Structures are given as structure tokens and as C-alpha cells.
Amino acid sequence: MFGRKHHQGRRHTNIVIVIFRLVLSMVMFVALIGGIYSAYKHFSGLDPLKLDPQAVFGELLAGKIPQEAKSLSDQISQKVLGQQNVKEITSGDSKKETNPDAGKENPVKDGSGANLVFKFLLIADSHSDNNDLGKAINQAKEKYPDLKFIIGLGDYTEVGTVEELKNAKKEFDSSSLRYFLIPGDHDLWDCRNRKLAPVACFEEVFGPSYQTFTVENFKFLLLDNSDDYKGIEGGQSNWIERELLKAKEESAKGIFVFVHEPLYHPSSDHIMGKLEKGLKQQARDLMFQLKSAGVKKVFAGDAHFFSEYSEAVTGLPMVTVGAVTIERNPQVPRFAV
């Protein structure tokens, strides 16, 4: 009726239209996947496409789940500022650390049964967010009143002006704790733009860009690898070699190394050599040097998220410390102890 039979079953069979629709669907699907991937990478700091299968497989064989393979919600719940479990950072049991004076008579044990000799605070990537920098330091002091000192892992500013650096320095000065800082790449920008030595602004405010000190016969080696274009230059390289030899001669109980940019990461591209590819070889050489010297662990900033892992070839244990700033940071501002 009314021509219904004549039009029944009529469909567009034009092959061009069919192909166009198929291509359009595929483009939309790829765009959706790409958007999800980019959002996850941006907010978590992890690149799932760069996950090192060898490192992950090694961790699984050891019966562990790599930190970078944990879900984002797990990371957020476990590493928020003021809610960190010390065991996750230092292998100490926070339940046994409620008494800050529990020292020589009843020493606190870490996860391996060894005594905790002292605690220190790690701060990274405040990016001129000095309000949260002050809050992080104060919360750390309140929760761990027996902190001995602070180590800063760089990027206290956005562009590294002397004024920005001095504003950050006020927060460290008001902490009443000794502090030892290395620069980050952001802390070099202003002096580099003014054709000065990139590290000049940092050194004007904070002093030497690399240093070493010893506490209870544990050696702390703070290196400056903040320059994305030059890395670690000859003078510092010779100094590193001498200090590692000195640590061996002095029979140090342990050597801990601190850098701004991670020497390696199984899933993040925020590593030494991210801009100047030749620096990746420098980072590899340094990892072998540190491993052969018996370094216990390497701590880094820049990644803006907490992770704990081992380098795939040397087995050198590594940690990245989360950012104080809210920028590119899926967690609330946080610190490490």
C-alpha cells in the first residue's frame, strides 16, 4: 500500500559511502584510544607503551608487582601527603615509629630487620608552589619529629629567576632543619636565557650544585644532572670518581645517590637524555659506575610521581619521588621519608 512494497529493502549500497563510514568509524575509534592514552600519560606520568617488559618480568619472577604497574588509584591512596606508610618509602614499619624517642634501647626495625638509624625528608618539584612546599615540610616534621635533614631533588621554580629561588629558599630556611639541594632543569632556565652559566642563578642562592656529606658513616652523594644539554661534565665526573673511591676507603656503611633526572625508568620518558639523546649513554655509564661502587639506591625527582624499581641490566635500585606542586600531578602534594 502506498508504494511500500516498491521501497521495502532499499538501502544505500554505494561502495564509496560504505568505505567512508568505515574509515570515519576507525578514525573516531583511534582518536578515542589516543585521547585515553594521552590523558593517562599526562595525569599519571606513566607511559604504558614504554613499559620495560624485561623489568616487569623480572619483578614478577621475584614475586613483586612493579610500582609503575600498580593502578593509579592505588598510587593515589598510598602516596598522598601526610598519609604515606613509611614502609613503602624506607621499608620501616610506621606502626613501630609512634615514639620518636624509641632509639638505642628499642631500635626501630625496617622490613629487613635492620635498625633504622635516622630519617630524612625528600622534597622534589615544587615549581614555585611555595605554599605547598611549606606545608609538605611542616607536615613531615609533625609526623616525623626526629627528621635529621632535608634533601631537595630540584625544580623549586618555574623558570629559575633569582627571585623565585630566594622565595623557595625562605621555606627551607624556616624549616629549622639542615637542607642539601641540587638544581632541576627549570632552575636553570633564566640564567641560560641571559647567556650566563645555566647553574649560576642556583649557585648564587643555594651554593654548589653538587656535594657530598656523611651521616653515621652513610655517604650521601648529591649529583647535578639537571642540564638537559650537557649532563654531567668532566669536572663533576672526576669528582664522582674520587668520592666513590673515598667511600670505599672509609668503609662507608652505605652509599646513596641523589639526582634530579632519573638515570633510567621502565615506563616514563622523564629521564636523563630525554632532549639530548647522547646523554643516555652517559646515564648508562654512570649506572654501571655506581653499581660497581656498591651504591645502595638512587633517588630522583622530575617524574612527578612516586615509583620504586630496579634498572634492568645492572639491577641498581631506584626511586622517583613525587612532586610537591599540583602541576601534572595526579596525587595531592606529597613528600618522601
CSV table of C-alpha atoms in Angstrom, one decimal:
chain,number,residue,atom,x,y,z
A,1,MET,CA,0.0,0.0,0.0
A,2,PHE,CA,1.1,3.5,-1.0
A,3,GLY,CA,4.2,2.1,-2.7
A,4,ARG,CA,5.5,0.4,0.5
A,5,LYS,CA,6.4,-2.8,-1.4
A,6,HIS,CA,8.3,-0.8,-4.0
A,7,HIS,CA,10.6,0.8,-1.4
A,8,GLN,CA,11.0,-2.2,1.0
A,9,GLY,CA,14.6,-3.3,1.5
A,10,ARG,CA,16.1,-0.2,-0.3
A,11,ARG,CA,19.4,0.6,1.3
A,12,HIS,CA,22.5,2.7,0.3
A,13,THR,CA,24.8,0.2,-1.4
A,14,ASN,CA,27.2,2.9,-2.8
A,15,ILE,CA,30.6,1.4,-2.0
A,16,VAL,CA,32.1,4.9,-1.6
A,17,ILE,CA,29.7,5.7,1.2
A,18,VAL,CA,30.3,2.4,2.9
A,19,ILE,CA,34.1,2.9,2.8
A,20,PHE,CA,33.7,6.5,4.1
A,21,ARG,CA,31.6,5.4,7.0
A,22,LEU,CA,34.1,2.6,7.9
A,23,VAL,CA,37.1,5.0,7.7
A,24,LEU,CA,35.3,7.6,9.8
A,25,SER,CA,34.5,5.0,12.4
A,26,MET,CA,38.1,3.8,12.6
A,27,VAL,CA,39.3,7.4,12.8
A,28,MET,CA,36.9,8.1,15.7
A,29,PHE,CA,37.9,4.9,17.5
A,30,VAL,CA,41.7,5.7,17.1
A,31,ALA,CA,41.1,9.2,18.3
A,32,LEU,CA,39.2,7.9,21.4
A,33,ILE,CA,42.0,5.5,22.3
A,34,GLY,CA,44.6,8.1,21.7
A,35,GLY,CA,42.8,10.5,23.9
A,36,ILE,CA,42.5,8.0,26.7
A,37,TYR,CA,46.2,7.1,26.3
A,38,SER,CA,47.3,10.8,26.3
A,39,ALA,CA,45.2,11.6,29.4
A,40,TYR,CA,46.5,8.7,31.3
A,41,LYS,CA,50.1,9.5,30.4
A,42,HIS,CA,49.6,13.2,31.3
A,43,PHE,CA,48.0,12.7,34.7
A,44,SER,CA,49.9,9.6,35.9
A,45,GLY,CA,53.3,10.4,34.5
A,46,LEU,CA,53.5,6.8,33.1
A,47,ASP,CA,53.8,5.8,29.5
A,48,PRO,CA,52.3,2.3,29.2
A,49,LEU,CA,53.8,2.0,25.7
A,50,LYS,CA,57.3,2.3,27.2
A,51,LEU,CA,56.9,-0.2,29.9
A,52,ASP,CA,60.1,-2.3,30.0
A,53,PRO,CA,58.9,-6.0,29.7
A,54,GLN,CA,62.2,-7.3,31.0
A,55,ALA,CA,62.0,-5.2,34.1
A,56,VAL,CA,58.4,-6.1,34.7
A,57,PHE,CA,59.0,-9.8,34.1
A,58,GLY,CA,62.0,-9.7,36.5
A,59,GLU,CA,59.9,-8.2,39.2
A,60,LEU,CA,57.1,-10.7,38.7
A,61,LEU,CA,59.6,-13.6,38.9
A,62,ALA,CA,60.7,-12.1,42.2
A,63,GLY,CA,57.1,-12.2,43.4
A,64,LYS,CA,56.6,-8.4,43.3
A,65,ILE,CA,54.3,-6.1,41.4
A,66,PRO,CA,56.3,-3.2,40.0
A,67,GLN,CA,55.3,0.1,41.4
A,68,GLU,CA,54.7,1.6,38.0
A,69,ALA,CA,52.4,-1.3,37.1
A,70,LYS,CA,50.0,-0.5,40.0
A,71,SER,CA,46.7,1.1,39.3
A,72,LEU,CA,46.5,4.9,39.5
A,73,SER,CA,44.0,4.6,42.3
A,74,ASP,CA,46.5,2.5,44.3
A,75,GLN,CA,49.2,5.1,43.8
A,76,ILE,CA,46.9,8.0,44.9
A,77,SER,CA,45.7,6.2,48.0
A,78,GLN,CA,49.1,5.1,49.1
A,79,LYS,CA,51.3,8.1,48.4
A,80,VAL,CA,49.2,11.1,49.4
A,81,LEU,CA,50.8,13.8,51.5
A,82,GLY,CA,50.7,13.1,55.2
A,83,GLN,CA,49.3,9.6,54.6
A,84,GLN,CA,52.3,7.7,53.4
A,85,ASN,CA,53.2,4.5,55.1
A,86,VAL,CA,56.9,4.8,55.9
A,87,LYS,CA,57.3,1.1,54.9
A,88,GLU,CA,56.6,2.0,51.3
A,89,ILE,CA,59.4,4.6,51.2
A,90,THR,CA,62.0,3.3,53.6
A,91,SER,CA,60.9,-0.2,54.5
A,92,GLY,CA,60.3,1.0,58.0
A,93,ASP,CA,57.2,-0.1,59.9
A,94,SER,CA,55.2,3.1,60.7
A,95,LYS,CA,53.3,1.3,63.5
A,96,LYS,CA,56.5,0.9,65.4
A,97,GLU,CA,57.5,4.5,64.9
A,98,THR,CA,54.9,6.3,67.0
A,99,ASN,CA,57.5,7.0,69.7
A,100,PRO,CA,60.1,9.3,68.1
A,101,ASP,CA,62.4,8.7,71.1
A,102,ALA,CA,62.5,5.0,70.5
A,103,GLY,CA,66.1,4.8,69.7
A,104,LYS,CA,69.0,2.9,71.2
A,105,GLU,CA,67.1,0.8,73.7
A,106,ASN,CA,64.3,-0.3,71.4
A,107,PRO,CA,65.6,0.5,67.9
A,108,VAL,CA,63.0,0.6,65.1
A,109,LYS,CA,63.3,-2.1,62.6
A,110,ASP,CA,62.9,-1.8,58.9
A,111,GLY,CA,61.3,-4.5,56.6
A,112,SER,CA,64.6,-6.5,56.5
A,113,GLY,CA,65.1,-6.5,60.3
A,114,ALA,CA,67.8,-3.9,60.2
A,115,ASN,CA,67.8,-0.9,62.6
A,116,LEU,CA,66.6,2.5,61.4
A,117,VAL,CA,69.5,4.8,62.2
A,118,PHE,CA,67.9,8.1,61.2
A,119,LYS,CA,65.2,9.6,59.0
A,120,PHE,CA,65.4,12.4,56.4
A,121,LEU,CA,62.9,14.1,54.2
A,122,LEU,CA,62.9,14.1,50.4
A,123,ILE,CA,61.3,17.0,48.5
A,124,ALA,CA,61.0,17.4,44.7
A,125,ASP,CA,59.4,19.6,42.1
A,126,SER,CA,57.6,22.4,43.9
A,127,HIS,CA,57.7,24.7,40.8
A,128,SER,CA,57.3,27.9,42.8
A,129,ASP,CA,54.3,26.4,44.7
A,130,ASN,CA,55.9,27.6,47.9
A,131,ASN,CA,52.7,27.4,49.9
A,132,ASP,CA,52.6,23.6,49.4
A,133,LEU,CA,56.3,23.4,49.8
A,134,GLY,CA,56.0,24.9,53.3
A,135,LYS,CA,53.0,22.6,54.0
A,136,ALA,CA,54.9,19.5,52.9
A,137,ILE,CA,57.9,20.3,55.2
A,138,ASN,CA,55.6,21.2,58.1
A,139,GLN,CA,53.6,18.0,57.8
A,140,ALA,CA,56.7,15.9,57.5
A,141,LYS,CA,58.1,17.5,60.7
A,142,GLU,CA,54.8,17.0,62.6
A,143,LYS,CA,54.6,13.3,61.6
A,144,TYR,CA,58.3,12.6,62.0
A,145,PRO,CA,59.7,15.0,64.6
A,146,ASP,CA,63.0,13.1,64.6
A,147,LEU,CA,63.9,14.1,61.0
A,148,LYS,CA,67.6,14.9,60.7
A,149,PHE,CA,67.7,16.9,57.4
A,150,ILE,CA,66.1,17.6,54.0
A,151,ILE,CA,67.3,16.6,50.6
A,152,GLY,CA,65.8,18.5,47.7
A,153,LEU,CA,65.8,17.0,44.2
A,154,GLY,CA,65.3,20.1,42.1
A,155,ASP,CA,62.8,22.2,40.2
A,156,TYR,CA,61.9,24.6,43.1
A,157,THR,CA,61.0,27.2,40.5
A,158,GLU,CA,59.2,27.7,37.2
A,159,VAL,CA,61.9,29.5,35.3
A,160,GLY,CA,64.8,29.8,37.7
A,161,THR,CA,65.0,33.5,38.4
A,162,VAL,CA,67.0,34.6,41.4
A,163,GLU,CA,63.7,35.9,43.0
A,164,GLU,CA,62.0,32.6,42.5
A,165,LEU,CA,64.9,30.7,44.0
A,166,LYS,CA,65.0,33.1,47.0
A,167,ASN,CA,61.3,32.6,47.6
A,168,ALA,CA,61.8,28.9,47.7
A,169,LYS,CA,64.8,29.3,50.0
A,170,LYS,CA,62.6,31.1,52.6
A,171,GLU,CA,60.6,27.9,53.0
A,172,PHE,CA,63.7,25.8,53.5
A,173,ASP,CA,65.3,28.3,55.9
A,174,SER,CA,62.1,28.4,58.0
A,175,SER,CA,62.1,24.7,58.4
A,176,SER,CA,64.8,24.8,61.1
A,177,LEU,CA,66.3,21.6,59.5
A,178,ARG,CA,69.6,21.4,57.6
A,179,TYR,CA,69.0,21.0,53.9
A,180,PHE,CA,71.0,19.9,50.9
A,181,LEU,CA,69.7,20.8,47.5
A,182,ILE,CA,70.5,20.0,43.9
A,183,PRO,CA,69.1,22.0,41.0
A,184,GLY,CA,66.5,20.9,38.5
A,185,ASP,CA,66.2,21.8,34.8
A,186,HIS,CA,63.6,24.5,35.5
A,187,ASP,CA,66.0,26.2,37.9
A,188,LEU,CA,68.5,26.8,35.0
A,189,TRP,CA,66.2,28.5,32.5
A,190,ASP,CA,66.6,32.2,33.4
A,191,CYS,CA,70.4,32.2,33.6
A,192,ARG,CA,70.7,30.2,30.4
A,193,ASN,CA,68.4,32.7,28.6
A,194,ARG,CA,70.6,35.5,29.9
A,195,LYS,CA,73.7,33.8,28.4
A,196,LEU,CA,75.1,33.1,31.8
A,197,ALA,CA,76.3,29.7,33.1
A,198,PRO,CA,73.0,27.8,33.5
A,199,VAL,CA,73.6,26.9,37.1
A,200,ALA,CA,74.7,30.4,38.1
A,201,CYS,CA,71.4,31.6,39.5
A,202,PHE,CA,71.0,28.4,41.6
A,203,GLU,CA,74.6,28.7,42.9
A,204,GLU,CA,74.0,32.4,43.8
A,205,VAL,CA,71.2,31.5,46.1
A,206,PHE,CA,71.9,27.9,47.3
A,207,GLY,CA,75.6,27.4,46.7
A,208,PRO,CA,77.3,24.4,45.0
A,209,SER,CA,75.1,22.4,42.6
A,210,TYR,CA,76.6,19.1,43.7
A,211,GLN,CA,78.0,18.0,47.1
A,212,THR,CA,78.5,15.1,49.4
A,213,PHE,CA,78.2,14.6,53.2
A,214,THR,CA,78.3,11.7,55.6
A,215,VAL,CA,75.9,10.8,58.5
A,216,GLU,CA,76.5,7.9,60.8
A,217,ASN,CA,79.1,6.6,58.2
A,218,PHE,CA,76.4,6.6,55.5
A,219,LYS,CA,77.6,8.5,52.5
A,220,PHE,CA,75.2,10.8,50.6
A,221,LEU,CA,76.2,11.8,47.1
A,222,LEU,CA,74.2,14.6,45.5
A,223,LEU,CA,74.9,14.9,41.8
A,224,ASP,CA,73.9,17.6,39.3
A,225,ASN,CA,72.5,16.2,36.1
A,226,SER,CA,69.9,19.0,35.7
A,227,ASP,CA,71.4,20.4,32.4
A,228,ASP,CA,69.4,18.7,29.6
A,229,TYR,CA,72.0,19.6,27.0
A,230,LYS,CA,75.3,19.0,28.8
A,231,GLY,CA,74.5,16.4,31.5
A,232,ILE,CA,77.4,15.7,33.9
A,233,GLU,CA,80.5,17.5,32.7
A,234,GLY,CA,84.2,16.5,33.2
A,235,GLY,CA,84.9,18.3,36.5
A,236,GLN,CA,82.0,16.7,38.2
A,237,SER,CA,82.7,13.3,36.7
A,238,ASN,CA,86.2,13.3,38.2
A,239,TRP,CA,84.8,14.4,41.5
A,240,ILE,CA,82.3,11.5,41.5
A,241,GLU,CA,85.1,9.0,40.8
A,242,ARG,CA,87.1,10.4,43.7
A,243,GLU,CA,84.2,10.4,46.1
A,244,LEU,CA,83.2,6.8,45.3
A,245,LEU,CA,86.8,5.7,45.9
A,246,LYS,CA,86.9,7.6,49.2
A,247,ALA,CA,83.7,5.9,50.3
A,248,LYS,CA,85.3,2.5,49.7
A,249,GLU,CA,88.5,3.6,51.6
A,250,GLU,CA,86.4,4.8,54.5
A,251,SER,CA,84.3,1.6,54.6
A,252,ALA,CA,81.0,3.5,54.3
A,253,LYS,CA,78.0,1.6,55.6
A,254,GLY,CA,76.1,2.6,52.5
A,255,ILE,CA,76.2,5.0,49.6
A,256,PHE,CA,73.0,6.7,48.5
A,257,VAL,CA,72.9,8.9,45.3
A,258,PHE,CA,70.5,11.7,44.5
A,259,VAL,CA,69.9,13.2,41.1
A,260,HIS,CA,67.3,15.4,39.5
A,261,GLU,CA,66.5,13.5,36.4
A,262,PRO,CA,66.2,9.7,36.7
A,263,LEU,CA,69.0,7.8,35.1
A,264,TYR,CA,66.5,5.2,33.9
A,265,HIS,CA,62.8,4.4,34.2
A,266,PRO,CA,60.9,1.4,32.8
A,267,SER,CA,57.9,3.4,31.7
A,268,SER,CA,58.5,7.2,31.9
A,269,ASP,CA,60.3,9.4,29.3
A,270,HIS,CA,61.3,11.8,32.0
A,271,ILE,CA,64.9,10.5,32.2
A,272,MET,CA,68.4,11.8,31.6
A,273,GLY,CA,68.8,12.2,27.8
A,274,LYS,CA,65.1,13.0,27.1
A,275,LEU,CA,66.3,16.0,25.0
A,276,GLU,CA,69.9,15.3,24.1
A,277,LYS,CA,69.9,11.7,23.2
A,278,GLY,CA,73.7,11.3,23.7
A,279,LEU,CA,73.2,11.8,27.4
A,280,LYS,CA,71.5,8.4,27.6
A,281,GLN,CA,74.9,6.8,27.2
A,282,GLN,CA,76.3,9.0,29.9
A,283,ALA,CA,73.5,7.8,32.2
A,284,ARG,CA,74.2,4.2,31.4
A,285,ASP,CA,77.9,4.6,32.1
A,286,LEU,CA,77.1,6.3,35.4
A,287,MET,CA,74.7,3.5,36.4
A,288,PHE,CA,77.5,0.9,35.9
A,289,GLN,CA,79.9,3.1,37.8
A,290,LEU,CA,77.5,3.4,40.7
A,291,LYS,CA,76.6,-0.2,40.8
A,292,SER,CA,80.3,-1.3,40.8
A,293,ALA,CA,80.9,1.1,43.7
A,294,GLY,CA,78.2,-0.6,45.8
A,295,VAL,CA,75.7,2.2,45.7
A,296,LYS,CA,72.5,1.1,47.6
A,297,LYS,CA,69.9,3.2,45.9
A,298,VAL,CA,69.5,6.1,43.5
A,299,PHE,CA,66.8,8.7,44.2
A,300,ALA,CA,65.4,11.1,41.6
A,301,GLY,CA,62.8,13.8,41.0
A,302,ASP,CA,61.4,15.3,37.8
A,303,ALA,CA,59.0,12.4,37.1
A,304,HIS,CA,56.2,14.0,39.3
A,305,PHE,CA,55.1,10.6,40.7
A,306,PHE,CA,56.4,8.0,43.2
A,307,SER,CA,57.8,4.7,41.9
A,308,GLU,CA,60.3,2.2,43.1
A,309,TYR,CA,62.1,-0.2,40.6
A,310,SER,CA,65.4,-1.6,39.6
A,311,GLU,CA,67.4,-0.9,36.4
A,312,ALA,CA,67.1,-3.9,34.1
A,313,VAL,CA,70.8,-4.5,33.3
A,314,THR,CA,72.7,-3.5,36.4
A,315,GLY,CA,69.9,-4.2,38.9
A,316,LEU,CA,70.6,-0.9,40.6
A,317,PRO,CA,67.7,0.0,42.9
A,318,MET,CA,66.0,3.3,42.1
A,319,VAL,CA,63.2,5.6,43.4
A,320,THR,CA,61.4,8.6,41.9
A,321,VAL,CA,59.9,11.0,44.4
A,322,GLY,CA,56.6,12.6,43.7
A,323,ALA,CA,56.1,16.4,43.1
A,324,VAL,CA,55.0,18.9,45.7
A,325,THR,CA,53.3,21.0,43.1
A,326,ILE,CA,49.8,20.2,41.8
A,327,GLU,CA,51.0,20.6,38.2
A,328,ARG,CA,51.0,17.4,36.2
A,329,ASN,CA,50.4,15.5,39.4
A,330,PRO,CA,47.5,13.0,39.9
A,331,GLN,CA,48.1,12.9,43.6
A,332,VAL,CA,47.8,15.6,46.2
A,333,PRO,CA,51.2,17.3,47.1
A,334,ARG,CA,53.4,14.8,48.9
A,335,PHE,CA,56.9,14.1,50.3
A,336,ALA,CA,59.0,11.0,51.0
A,337,VAL,CA,60.7,10.0,54.2
